[in-house]
XYZ file of C-alpha atoms in Angstrom:
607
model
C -33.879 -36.428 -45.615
C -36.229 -38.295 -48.046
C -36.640 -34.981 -49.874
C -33.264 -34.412 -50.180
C -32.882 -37.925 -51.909
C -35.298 -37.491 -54.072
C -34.003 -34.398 -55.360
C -30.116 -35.900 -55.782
C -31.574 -39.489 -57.487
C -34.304 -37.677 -59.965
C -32.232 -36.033 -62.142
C -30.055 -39.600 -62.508
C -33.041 -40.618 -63.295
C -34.057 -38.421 -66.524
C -32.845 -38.322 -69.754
C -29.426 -36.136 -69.750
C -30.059 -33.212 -71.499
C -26.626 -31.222 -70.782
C -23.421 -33.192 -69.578
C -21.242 -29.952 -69.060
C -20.510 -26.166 -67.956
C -20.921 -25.277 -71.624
C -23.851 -26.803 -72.420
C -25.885 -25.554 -69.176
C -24.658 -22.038 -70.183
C -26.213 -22.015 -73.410
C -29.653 -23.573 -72.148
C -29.570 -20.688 -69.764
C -29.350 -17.926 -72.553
C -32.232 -20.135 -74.061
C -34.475 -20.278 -71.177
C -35.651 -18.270 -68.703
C -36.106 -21.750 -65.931
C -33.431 -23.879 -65.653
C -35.315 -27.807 -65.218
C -34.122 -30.055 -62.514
C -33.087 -32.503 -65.015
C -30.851 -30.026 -66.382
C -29.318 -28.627 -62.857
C -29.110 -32.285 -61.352
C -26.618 -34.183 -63.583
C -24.328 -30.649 -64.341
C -24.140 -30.178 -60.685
C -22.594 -33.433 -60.195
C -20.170 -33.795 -63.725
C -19.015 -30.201 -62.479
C -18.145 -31.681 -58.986
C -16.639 -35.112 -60.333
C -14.299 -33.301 -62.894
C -12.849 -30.764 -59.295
C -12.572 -34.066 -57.344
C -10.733 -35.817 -59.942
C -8.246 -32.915 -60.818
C -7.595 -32.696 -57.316
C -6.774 -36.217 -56.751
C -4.731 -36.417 -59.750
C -2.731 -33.164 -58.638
C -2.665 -35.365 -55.113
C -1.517 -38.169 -56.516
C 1.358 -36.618 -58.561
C 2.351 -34.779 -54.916
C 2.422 -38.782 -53.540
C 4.699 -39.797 -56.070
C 6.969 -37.054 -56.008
C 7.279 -37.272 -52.600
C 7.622 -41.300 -52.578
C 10.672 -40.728 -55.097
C 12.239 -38.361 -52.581
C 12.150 -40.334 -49.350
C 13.322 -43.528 -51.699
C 16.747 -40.823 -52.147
C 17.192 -40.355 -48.716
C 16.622 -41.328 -45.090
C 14.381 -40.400 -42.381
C 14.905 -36.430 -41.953
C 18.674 -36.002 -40.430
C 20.693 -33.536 -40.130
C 23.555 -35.287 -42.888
C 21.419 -35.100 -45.180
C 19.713 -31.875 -44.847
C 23.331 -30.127 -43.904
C 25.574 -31.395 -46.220
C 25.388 -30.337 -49.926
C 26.049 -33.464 -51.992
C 26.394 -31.388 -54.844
C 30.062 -30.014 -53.141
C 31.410 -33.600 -53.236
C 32.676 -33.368 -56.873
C 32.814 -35.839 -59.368
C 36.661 -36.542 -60.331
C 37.625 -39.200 -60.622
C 41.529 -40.543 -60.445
C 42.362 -43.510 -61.333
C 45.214 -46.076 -60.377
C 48.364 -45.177 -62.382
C 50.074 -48.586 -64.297
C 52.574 -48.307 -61.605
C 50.395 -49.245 -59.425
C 49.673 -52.659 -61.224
C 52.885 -53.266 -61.334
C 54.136 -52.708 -57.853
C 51.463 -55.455 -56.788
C 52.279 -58.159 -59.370
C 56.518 -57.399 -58.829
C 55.875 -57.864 -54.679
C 54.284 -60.970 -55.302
C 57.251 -62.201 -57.854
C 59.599 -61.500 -55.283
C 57.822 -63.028 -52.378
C 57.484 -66.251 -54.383
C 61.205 -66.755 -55.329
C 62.457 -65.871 -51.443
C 59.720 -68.746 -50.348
C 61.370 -71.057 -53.379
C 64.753 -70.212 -51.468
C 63.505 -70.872 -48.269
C 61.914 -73.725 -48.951
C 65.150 -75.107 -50.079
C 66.412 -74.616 -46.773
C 67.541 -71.464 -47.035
C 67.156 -68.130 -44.600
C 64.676 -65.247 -44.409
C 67.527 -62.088 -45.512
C 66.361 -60.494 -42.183
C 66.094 -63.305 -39.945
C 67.754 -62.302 -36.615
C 70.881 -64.158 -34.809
C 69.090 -64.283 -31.499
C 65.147 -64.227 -31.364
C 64.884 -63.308 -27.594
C 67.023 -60.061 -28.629
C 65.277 -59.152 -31.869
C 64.236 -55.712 -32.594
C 62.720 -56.865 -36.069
C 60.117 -60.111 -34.559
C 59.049 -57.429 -31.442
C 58.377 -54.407 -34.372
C 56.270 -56.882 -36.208
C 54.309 -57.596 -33.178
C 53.682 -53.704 -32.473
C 52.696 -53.235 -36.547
C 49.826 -56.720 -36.070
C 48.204 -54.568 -33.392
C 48.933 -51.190 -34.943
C 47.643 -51.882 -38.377
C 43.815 -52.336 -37.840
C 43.422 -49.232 -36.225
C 45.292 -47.174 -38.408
C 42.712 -49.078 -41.413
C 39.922 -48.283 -39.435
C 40.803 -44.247 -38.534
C 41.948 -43.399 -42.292
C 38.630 -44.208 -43.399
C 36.649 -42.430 -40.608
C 36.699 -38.804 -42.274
C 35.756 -40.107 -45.716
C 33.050 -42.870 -44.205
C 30.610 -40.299 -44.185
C 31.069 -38.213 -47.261
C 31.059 -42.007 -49.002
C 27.899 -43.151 -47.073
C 25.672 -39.771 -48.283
C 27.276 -40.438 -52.020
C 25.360 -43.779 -52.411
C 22.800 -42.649 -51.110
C 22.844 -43.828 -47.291
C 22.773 -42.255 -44.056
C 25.427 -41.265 -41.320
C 23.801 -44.394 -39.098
C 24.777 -46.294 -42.188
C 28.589 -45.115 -42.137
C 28.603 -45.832 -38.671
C 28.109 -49.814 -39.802
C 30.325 -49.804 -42.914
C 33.091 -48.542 -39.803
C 32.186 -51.119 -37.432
C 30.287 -54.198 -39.327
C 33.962 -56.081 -39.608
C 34.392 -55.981 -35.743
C 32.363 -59.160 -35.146
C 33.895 -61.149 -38.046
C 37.383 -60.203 -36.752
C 36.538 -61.592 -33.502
C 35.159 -64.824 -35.022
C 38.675 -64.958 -37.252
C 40.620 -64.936 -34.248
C 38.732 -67.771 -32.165
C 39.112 -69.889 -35.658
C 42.960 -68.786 -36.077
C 43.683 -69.877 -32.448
C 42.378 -73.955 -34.298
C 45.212 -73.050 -36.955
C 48.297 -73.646 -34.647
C 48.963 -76.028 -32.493
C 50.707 -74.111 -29.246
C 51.716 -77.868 -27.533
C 53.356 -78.936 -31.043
C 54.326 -75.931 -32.785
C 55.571 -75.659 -36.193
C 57.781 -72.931 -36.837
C 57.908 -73.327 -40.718
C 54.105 -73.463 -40.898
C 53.602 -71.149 -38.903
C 55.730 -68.784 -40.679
C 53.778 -69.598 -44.006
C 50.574 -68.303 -42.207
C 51.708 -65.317 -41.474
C 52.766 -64.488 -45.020
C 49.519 -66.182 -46.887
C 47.073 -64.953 -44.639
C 48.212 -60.941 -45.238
C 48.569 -61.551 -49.157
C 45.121 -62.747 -49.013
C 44.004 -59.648 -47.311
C 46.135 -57.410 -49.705
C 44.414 -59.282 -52.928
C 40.596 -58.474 -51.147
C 41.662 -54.419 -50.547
C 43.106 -54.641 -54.254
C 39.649 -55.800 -55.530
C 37.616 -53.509 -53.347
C 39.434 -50.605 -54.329
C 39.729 -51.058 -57.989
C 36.125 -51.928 -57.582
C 35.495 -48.910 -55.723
C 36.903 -46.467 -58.203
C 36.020 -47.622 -61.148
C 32.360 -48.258 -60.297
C 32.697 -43.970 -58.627
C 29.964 -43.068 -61.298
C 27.691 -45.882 -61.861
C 23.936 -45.574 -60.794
C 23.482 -49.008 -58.888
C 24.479 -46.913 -55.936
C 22.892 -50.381 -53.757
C 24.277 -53.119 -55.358
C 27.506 -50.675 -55.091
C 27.046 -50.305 -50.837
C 26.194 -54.097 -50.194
C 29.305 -55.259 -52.192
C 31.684 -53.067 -50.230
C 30.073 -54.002 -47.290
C 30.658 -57.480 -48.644
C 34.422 -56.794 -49.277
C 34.559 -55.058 -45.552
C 33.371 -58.571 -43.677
C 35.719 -60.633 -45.881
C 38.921 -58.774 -45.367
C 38.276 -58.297 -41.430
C 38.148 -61.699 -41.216
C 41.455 -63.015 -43.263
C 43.464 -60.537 -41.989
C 42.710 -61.207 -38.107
C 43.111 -65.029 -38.972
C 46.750 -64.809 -38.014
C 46.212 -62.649 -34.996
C 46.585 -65.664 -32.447
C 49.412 -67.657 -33.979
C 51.548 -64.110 -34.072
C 50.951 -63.919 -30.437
C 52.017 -67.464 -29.547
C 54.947 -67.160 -31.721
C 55.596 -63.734 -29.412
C 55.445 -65.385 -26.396
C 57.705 -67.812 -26.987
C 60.925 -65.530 -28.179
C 60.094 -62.814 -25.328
C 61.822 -63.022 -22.162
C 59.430 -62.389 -19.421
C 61.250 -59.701 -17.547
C 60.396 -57.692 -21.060
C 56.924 -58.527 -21.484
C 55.737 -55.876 -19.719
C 57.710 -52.900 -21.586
C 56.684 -54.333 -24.929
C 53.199 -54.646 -23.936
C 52.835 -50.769 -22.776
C 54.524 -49.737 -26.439
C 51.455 -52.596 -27.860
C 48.879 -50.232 -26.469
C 50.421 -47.294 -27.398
C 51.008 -48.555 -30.730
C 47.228 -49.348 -30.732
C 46.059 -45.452 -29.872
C 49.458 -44.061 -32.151
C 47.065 -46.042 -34.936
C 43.841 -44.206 -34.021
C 45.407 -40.877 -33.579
C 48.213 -41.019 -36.937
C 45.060 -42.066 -39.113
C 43.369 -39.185 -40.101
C 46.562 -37.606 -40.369
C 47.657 -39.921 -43.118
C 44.536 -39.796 -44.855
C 45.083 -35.991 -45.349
C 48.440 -36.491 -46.611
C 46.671 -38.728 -49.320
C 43.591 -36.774 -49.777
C 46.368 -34.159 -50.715
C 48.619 -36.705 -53.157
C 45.621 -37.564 -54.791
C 43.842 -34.401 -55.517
C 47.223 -32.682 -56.728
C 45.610 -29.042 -56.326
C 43.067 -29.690 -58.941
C 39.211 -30.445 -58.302
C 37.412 -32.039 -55.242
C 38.011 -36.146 -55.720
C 34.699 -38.089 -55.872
C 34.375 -39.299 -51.787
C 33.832 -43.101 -53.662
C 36.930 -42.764 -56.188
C 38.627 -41.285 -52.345
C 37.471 -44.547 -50.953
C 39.302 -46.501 -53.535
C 42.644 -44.650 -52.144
C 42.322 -45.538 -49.091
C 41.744 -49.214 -49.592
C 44.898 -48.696 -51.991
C 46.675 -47.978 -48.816
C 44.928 -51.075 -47.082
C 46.795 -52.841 -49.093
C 50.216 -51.517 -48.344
C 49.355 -52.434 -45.080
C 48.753 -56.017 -45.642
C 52.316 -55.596 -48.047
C 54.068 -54.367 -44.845
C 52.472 -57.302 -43.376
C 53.416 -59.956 -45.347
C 57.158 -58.497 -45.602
C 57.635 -59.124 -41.553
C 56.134 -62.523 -42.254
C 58.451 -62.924 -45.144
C 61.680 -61.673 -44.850
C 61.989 -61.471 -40.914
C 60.447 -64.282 -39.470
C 62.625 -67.260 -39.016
C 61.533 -70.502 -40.928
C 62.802 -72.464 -38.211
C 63.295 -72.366 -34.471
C 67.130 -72.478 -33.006
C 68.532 -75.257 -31.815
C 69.449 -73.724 -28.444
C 67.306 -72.741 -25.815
C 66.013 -69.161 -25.442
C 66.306 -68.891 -22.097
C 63.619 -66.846 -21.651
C 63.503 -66.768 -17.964
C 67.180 -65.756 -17.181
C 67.527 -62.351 -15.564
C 70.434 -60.430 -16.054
C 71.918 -58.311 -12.964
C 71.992 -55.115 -15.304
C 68.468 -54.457 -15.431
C 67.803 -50.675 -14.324
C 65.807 -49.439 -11.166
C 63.124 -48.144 -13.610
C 61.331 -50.974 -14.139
C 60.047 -51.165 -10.815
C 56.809 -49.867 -10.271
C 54.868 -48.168 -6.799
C 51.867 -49.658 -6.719
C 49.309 -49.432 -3.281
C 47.315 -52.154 -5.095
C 48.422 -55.387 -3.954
C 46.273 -57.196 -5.939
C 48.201 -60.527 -5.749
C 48.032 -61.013 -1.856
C 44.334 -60.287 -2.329
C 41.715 -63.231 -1.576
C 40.403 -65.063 -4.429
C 36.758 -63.221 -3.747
C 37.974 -59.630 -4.285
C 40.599 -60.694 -7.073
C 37.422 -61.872 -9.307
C 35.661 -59.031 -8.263
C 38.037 -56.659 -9.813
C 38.136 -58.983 -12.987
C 34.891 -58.838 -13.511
C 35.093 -54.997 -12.673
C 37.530 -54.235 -15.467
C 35.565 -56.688 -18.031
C 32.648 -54.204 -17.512
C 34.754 -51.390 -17.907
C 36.194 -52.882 -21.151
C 32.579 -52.713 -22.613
C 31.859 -49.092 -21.044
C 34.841 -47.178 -22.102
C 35.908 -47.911 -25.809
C 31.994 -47.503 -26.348
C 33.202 -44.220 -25.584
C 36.373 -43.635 -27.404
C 34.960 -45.675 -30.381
C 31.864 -43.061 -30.513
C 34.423 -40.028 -30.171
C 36.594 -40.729 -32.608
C 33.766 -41.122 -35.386
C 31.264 -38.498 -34.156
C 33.391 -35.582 -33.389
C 34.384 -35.172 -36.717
C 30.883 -35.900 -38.066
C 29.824 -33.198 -36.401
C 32.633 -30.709 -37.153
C 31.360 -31.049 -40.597
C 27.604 -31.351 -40.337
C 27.349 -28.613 -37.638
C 29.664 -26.004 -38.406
C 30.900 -26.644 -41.952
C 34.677 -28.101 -41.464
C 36.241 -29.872 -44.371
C 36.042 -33.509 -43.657
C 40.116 -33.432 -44.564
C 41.103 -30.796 -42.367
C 39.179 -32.173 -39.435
C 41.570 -35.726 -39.386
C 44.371 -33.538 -38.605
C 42.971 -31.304 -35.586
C 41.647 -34.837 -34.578
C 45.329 -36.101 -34.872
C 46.607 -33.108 -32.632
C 44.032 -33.074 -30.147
C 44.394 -36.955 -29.354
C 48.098 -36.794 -29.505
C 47.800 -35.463 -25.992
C 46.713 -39.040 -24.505
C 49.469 -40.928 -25.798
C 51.494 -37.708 -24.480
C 49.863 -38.066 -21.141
C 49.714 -41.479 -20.724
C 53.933 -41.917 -21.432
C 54.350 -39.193 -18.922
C 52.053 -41.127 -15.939
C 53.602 -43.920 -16.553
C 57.035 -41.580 -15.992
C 55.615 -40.116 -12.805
C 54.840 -43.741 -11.537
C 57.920 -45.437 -12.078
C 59.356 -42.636 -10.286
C 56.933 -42.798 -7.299
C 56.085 -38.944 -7.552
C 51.998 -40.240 -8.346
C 50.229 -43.431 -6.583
C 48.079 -45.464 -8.921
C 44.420 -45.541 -7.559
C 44.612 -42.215 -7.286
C 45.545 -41.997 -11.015
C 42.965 -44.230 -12.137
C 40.024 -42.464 -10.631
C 41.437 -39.177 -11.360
C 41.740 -40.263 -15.221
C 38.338 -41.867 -15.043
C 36.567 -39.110 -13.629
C 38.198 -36.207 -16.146
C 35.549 -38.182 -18.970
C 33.096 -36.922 -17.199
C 34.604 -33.388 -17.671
C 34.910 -33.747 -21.319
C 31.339 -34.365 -21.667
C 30.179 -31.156 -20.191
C 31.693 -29.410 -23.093
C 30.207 -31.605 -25.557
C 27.167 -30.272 -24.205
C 25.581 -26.811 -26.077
C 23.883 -24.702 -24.218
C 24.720 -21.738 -26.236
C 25.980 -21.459 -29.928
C 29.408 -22.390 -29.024
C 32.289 -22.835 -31.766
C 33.989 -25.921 -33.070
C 36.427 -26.363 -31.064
C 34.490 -26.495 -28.001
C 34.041 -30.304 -29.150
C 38.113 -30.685 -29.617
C 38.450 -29.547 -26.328
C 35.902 -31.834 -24.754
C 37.576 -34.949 -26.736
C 40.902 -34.296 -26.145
C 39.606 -34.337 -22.059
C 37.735 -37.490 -22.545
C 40.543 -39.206 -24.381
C 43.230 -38.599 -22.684
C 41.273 -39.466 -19.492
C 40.473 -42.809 -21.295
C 43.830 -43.880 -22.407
C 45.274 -43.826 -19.163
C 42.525 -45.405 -17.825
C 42.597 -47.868 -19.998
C 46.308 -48.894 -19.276
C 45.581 -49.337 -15.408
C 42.415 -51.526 -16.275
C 44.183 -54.115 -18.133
C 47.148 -54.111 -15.908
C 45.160 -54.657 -12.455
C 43.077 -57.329 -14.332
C 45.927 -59.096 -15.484
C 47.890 -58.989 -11.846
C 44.546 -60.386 -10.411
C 44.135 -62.493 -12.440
C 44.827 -66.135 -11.347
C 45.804 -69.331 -12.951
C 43.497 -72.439 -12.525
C 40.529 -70.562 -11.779
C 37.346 -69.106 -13.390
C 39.084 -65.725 -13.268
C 42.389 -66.677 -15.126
C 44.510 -64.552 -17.774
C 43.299 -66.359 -20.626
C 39.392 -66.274 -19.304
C 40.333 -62.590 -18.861
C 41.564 -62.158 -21.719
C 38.402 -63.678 -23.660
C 35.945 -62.099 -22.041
C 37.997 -58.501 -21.974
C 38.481 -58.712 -26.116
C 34.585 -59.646 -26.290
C 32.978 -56.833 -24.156
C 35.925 -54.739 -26.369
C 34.560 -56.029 -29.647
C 30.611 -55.578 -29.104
C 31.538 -52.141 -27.610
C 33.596 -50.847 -30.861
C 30.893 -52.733 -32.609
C 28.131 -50.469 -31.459
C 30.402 -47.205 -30.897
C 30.241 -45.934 -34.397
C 26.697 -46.856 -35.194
C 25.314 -45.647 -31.990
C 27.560 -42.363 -32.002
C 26.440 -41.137 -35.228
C 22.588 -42.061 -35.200
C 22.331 -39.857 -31.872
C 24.362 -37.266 -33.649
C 22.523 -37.634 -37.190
C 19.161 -37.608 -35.631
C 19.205 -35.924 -32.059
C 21.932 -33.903 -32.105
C 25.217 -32.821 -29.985
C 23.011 -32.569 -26.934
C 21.545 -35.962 -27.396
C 24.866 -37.129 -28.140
C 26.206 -35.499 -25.393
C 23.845 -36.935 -22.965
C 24.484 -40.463 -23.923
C 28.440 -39.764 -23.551
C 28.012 -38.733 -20.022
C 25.870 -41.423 -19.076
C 28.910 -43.714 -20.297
C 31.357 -42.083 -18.462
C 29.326 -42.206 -15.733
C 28.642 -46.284 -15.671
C 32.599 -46.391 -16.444
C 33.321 -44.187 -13.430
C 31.519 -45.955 -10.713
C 32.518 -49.142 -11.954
C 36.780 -47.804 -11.479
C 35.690 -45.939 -8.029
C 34.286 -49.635 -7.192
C 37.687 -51.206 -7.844
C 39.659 -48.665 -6.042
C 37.291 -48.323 -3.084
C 38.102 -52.599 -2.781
C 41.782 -51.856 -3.067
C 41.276 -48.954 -0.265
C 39.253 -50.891 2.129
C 41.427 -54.014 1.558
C 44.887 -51.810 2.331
C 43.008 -50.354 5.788
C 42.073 -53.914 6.761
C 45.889 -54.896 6.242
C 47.949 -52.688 7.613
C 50.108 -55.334 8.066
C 51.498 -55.103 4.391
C 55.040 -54.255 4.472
C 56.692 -51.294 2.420
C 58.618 -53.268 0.551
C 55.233 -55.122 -1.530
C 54.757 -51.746 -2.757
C 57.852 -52.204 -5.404
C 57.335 -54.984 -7.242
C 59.006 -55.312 -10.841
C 55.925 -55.226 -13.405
C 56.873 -57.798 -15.280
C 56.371 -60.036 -12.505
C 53.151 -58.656 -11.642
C 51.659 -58.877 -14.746
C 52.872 -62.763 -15.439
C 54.526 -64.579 -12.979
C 53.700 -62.992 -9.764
C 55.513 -61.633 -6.828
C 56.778 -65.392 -5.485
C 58.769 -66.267 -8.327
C 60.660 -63.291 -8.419
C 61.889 -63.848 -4.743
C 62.375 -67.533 -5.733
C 64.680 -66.501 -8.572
C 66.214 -64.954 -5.877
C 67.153 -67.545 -3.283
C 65.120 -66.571 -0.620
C 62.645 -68.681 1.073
C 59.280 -68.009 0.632
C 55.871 -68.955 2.091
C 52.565 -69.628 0.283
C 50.312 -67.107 -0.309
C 46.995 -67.271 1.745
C 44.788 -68.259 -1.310
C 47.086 -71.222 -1.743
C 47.321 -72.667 1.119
């Protein structure tokens, strides 16, 4: 070892007498013995000058590669599958008629307020509230509206995610990062009326402010949007839309609450219960008509001529936004009374013409239930209110990720196959709710059959083999329509057990139901599409059944209580099994015979 210093710290040592290649050659032609002086130090500048080209060709390969993962995310498969190049770069802009439309809505909206504030009358304002078509269509729009927002922008979110610069995890949030906000909008509209001392004319002004709010942010955002389609600051461009998301999910849901009040007030209670099964299917009509309408624009907009830029697309869509909010604001405007009437609704008369239909079989008889197992299938249907739109909320943002990603599918054409193939559960669900009202199907049956066909669904999602595209249509239109229906008999036993003056009542229900509903559509999309994105349709597909399988057990709980509870009571007569749904859902099964003369005795939790 000593020797071997020696020989490497000599030659430093010495006087240099050749610092390159060149040099040592020509001392070699010179000499017959090459010196150790002269070997030492070339040695050593001959190995410095291969280190350092190799470090500098190293360090170039860093920063090339540094630049490339700042570009894009962690390795997925929307990145490395989707050509961004395909996209295009048109942009259309927003004709002058647009402009004009806006700013000539808003001059008529402020002169019919000037007349109304002068005590005139909206133009459509109904003779009798309790009977009007108009106030009960605006109701259906305030719940339809979001989700038709949210679905239009589901086959663009992704295209519009990869074009600044983000990842399909990242669309997943821009769907679902106004969820929260919404539900924080609606807890502070609820401090905006007063239910005790209600204000009609106030009121009324809410409901027209609030949505021209919400139409000014979806103006901004997509004239912001569209104009800003082929700018650089593809960040600054991602966080201000996301800013523009939050802010316009929470004005809009603002006057979510006080609509409802006003609702409840005009709506006889015998017709609650029809209007609230056309409120959820207005509510999956929204998710299913969405991508449909977005094609129909995608189509306006391009006119046959080149692809549109998926940001200047964006732009469109929040252009239609805001003919939502202008639909909106019109019900607010023009159909709302300004003022209560003078006489009383009567909203609990019942008239003798009211057809046999509306009664419903039903072998749960969840009102003569003790209190025990009536919170235990509240608190059953609160879990499956997180478990299941986790579900639907994943489908309906994944599938059609992955009909792209995976087999190539024009992000247009997939919002219509996703339109037809979820079609069927609004199909389904109207013709259940057919079969029950004529007594041909019982209902815990139903509900565990409808539960259990998720888990059916799943099993195609999963891939085994190359299988084709439509093996994933199939599989969503199973665990859809399984879902829908499902979802109608969830709300509707929770409701009918729930009970006033308890922990368990409607309106702690009804809190804790839309909570477990928001945090589950919260995490849907994200979730959905970072499984996808990064593990794949199996992955995805695992996670899917795993859902349906918590949301299964939890509905085979509930009916197994309603089973065991009917063989422990056989005492139950025939006649509890008909009981008009209204009734069930609201009042209860007393009143009704009250309203009816007849005697009746308290129920055992009430005594």
């Amino acid at each position: 070892m000593r020797l071997v210093a020696i020989l490497l710290l000599y030659p430093c040592l010495a006087e240099l007498q050749c610092v390159s290649t060149d040099d040592l050659s020509c001392d070699r032609e010179g000499s017959d013995e090459l010196s150790l002086s002269q070997w030492g130090p070339g040695f050593l500048q001959e190995t410095y000058q291969v280190r350092e080209r190799e470090e500098r060709q190293l360090s170039v390969s860093v920063v090339t590669a540094t630049k490339a993962s700042a570009e894009k995310p962690l390795s997925s498969a929307s990145w490395e599958l989707i050509d961004r190049a395909l996209f295009g770069t048109r942009i259309v802009h927003f004709p002058w008629w647009v402009y004009a439309g806006v700013f000539g809505f808003f001059v008529i909206v402020f002169f019919h307020e000037v007349h109304v504030s002068r005590g005139g009358v909206p133009i459509c304002q109904p003779k009798r509230l309790e009977k009007s078509i108009g106030c009960q269509l605006m109701g259906l729009w305030t719940n339809a509206s979001p989700f038709v927002a949210m679905s239009m922008q589901v086959p663009i979110s992704l295209d519009f995610a990869l074009s600044l610069r983000q990842g399909a995890t990242s669309s997943g949030f821009f769907l679902s990062c106004g969820v929260i906000t919404g539900l924080c909008a609606m807890a502070a509209g609820k401090r905006l009326v007063d239910e005790e001392n209600w204000n009609q004319f106030y009121v009324r002004r809410l409901l027209i402010v609030i949505p021209l709010i919400a139409m000014g942010l979806s103006f901004a955002s997509a004239i912001f949007i569209n104009e800003t389609s082929g700018s650089e600051q593809v960040y600054l461009i991602w966080w201000v839309m996301i800013g523009f998301t939050v802010a316009g999910s929470f004005i809009g849901p603002l006057s979510v609450i006080p609509g409802i009040i006003f609702w409840t007030k005009i709506t006889k209670s015998k017709n609650r219960t029809f209007w609230m099964i056309l409120t959820q299917c207005a509510r999956n009509l929204g998710l299913v008509v969405g991508p449909g309408l977005f094609a129909i624009l995608r189509t306006a907009v391009t006119g046959g001529g080149d692809r549109v830029c998926p940001r200047s697309m964006m732009g469109w869509v929040n252009l239609t936004l805001l003919v939502f909010s202008l639909i909106s604001a019109s019900f607010g405007a023009f159909v709302m009374p300004a003022r209560m009437p003078d006489y009383p609704l009567n909203l609990e008369e019942d008239d003798e013409d009211d057809p046999d239909e509306l009664v419903m079989v039903s072998d749960a008889h969840l009102e003569a239930m003790p209190e025990p197992e009536r919170e235990r299938v509240v608190w059953n249907m609160i879990w499956y209110a997180f478990e299941r739109p986790f579900t639907l909320a994943a489908v309906e943002v994944s599938t059609l990720m992955m009909l792209e990603v995976y087999y190539g599918w024009d992000p247009y054409m997939t919002g219509i196959c996703f339109t037809a193939v979820c079609s069927l559960g609004i199909i389904m669900s109207i013709g259940t709710t057919v079969a029950l009202v004529k007594g041909w199907l019982v209902e815990s049956h139903v509900f565990i059959v409808s539960a259990a066909s998720s888990i059916l669904g799943c099993l195609f999602l999963v891939e085994i083999v190359p299988t084709p595209g439509w093996t994933l249509l199939i599989a969503d239109c199973i665990i859809y329509t399984g879902a829908t229906v499902a979802n109608g008999f969830a709300e509707g036993w929770a409701s009918r057990a729930a009970k006033e003056g308890t922990s368990f009542s409607n309106a702690e229900y009804r809190l804790r139901q839309l909570s477990a509903v928001t945090v589950s559509r919260f995490m849907g999309p994200i979730v959905g599409r970072f499984l996808v994105d990064y593990g794949g349709r199996n992955v995805y597909a695992v996670a899917q059944l795993v859902m349906c399988l918590m949301g299964t057990r939890t509905v085979y709980k509930t009916v197994g209580l309603i089973w065991r509870w009917n063989r422990a009571n056989p005492q139950v007569s025939a006649k509890d099994t008909e009981v008009p749904a209204a009734e069930k859902l609201l009042k209860g099964e007393e009143q009704s015979k009250i309203k009816n003369g007849s005697p009746i005795e308290a129920a055992p939790e009430d005594q």
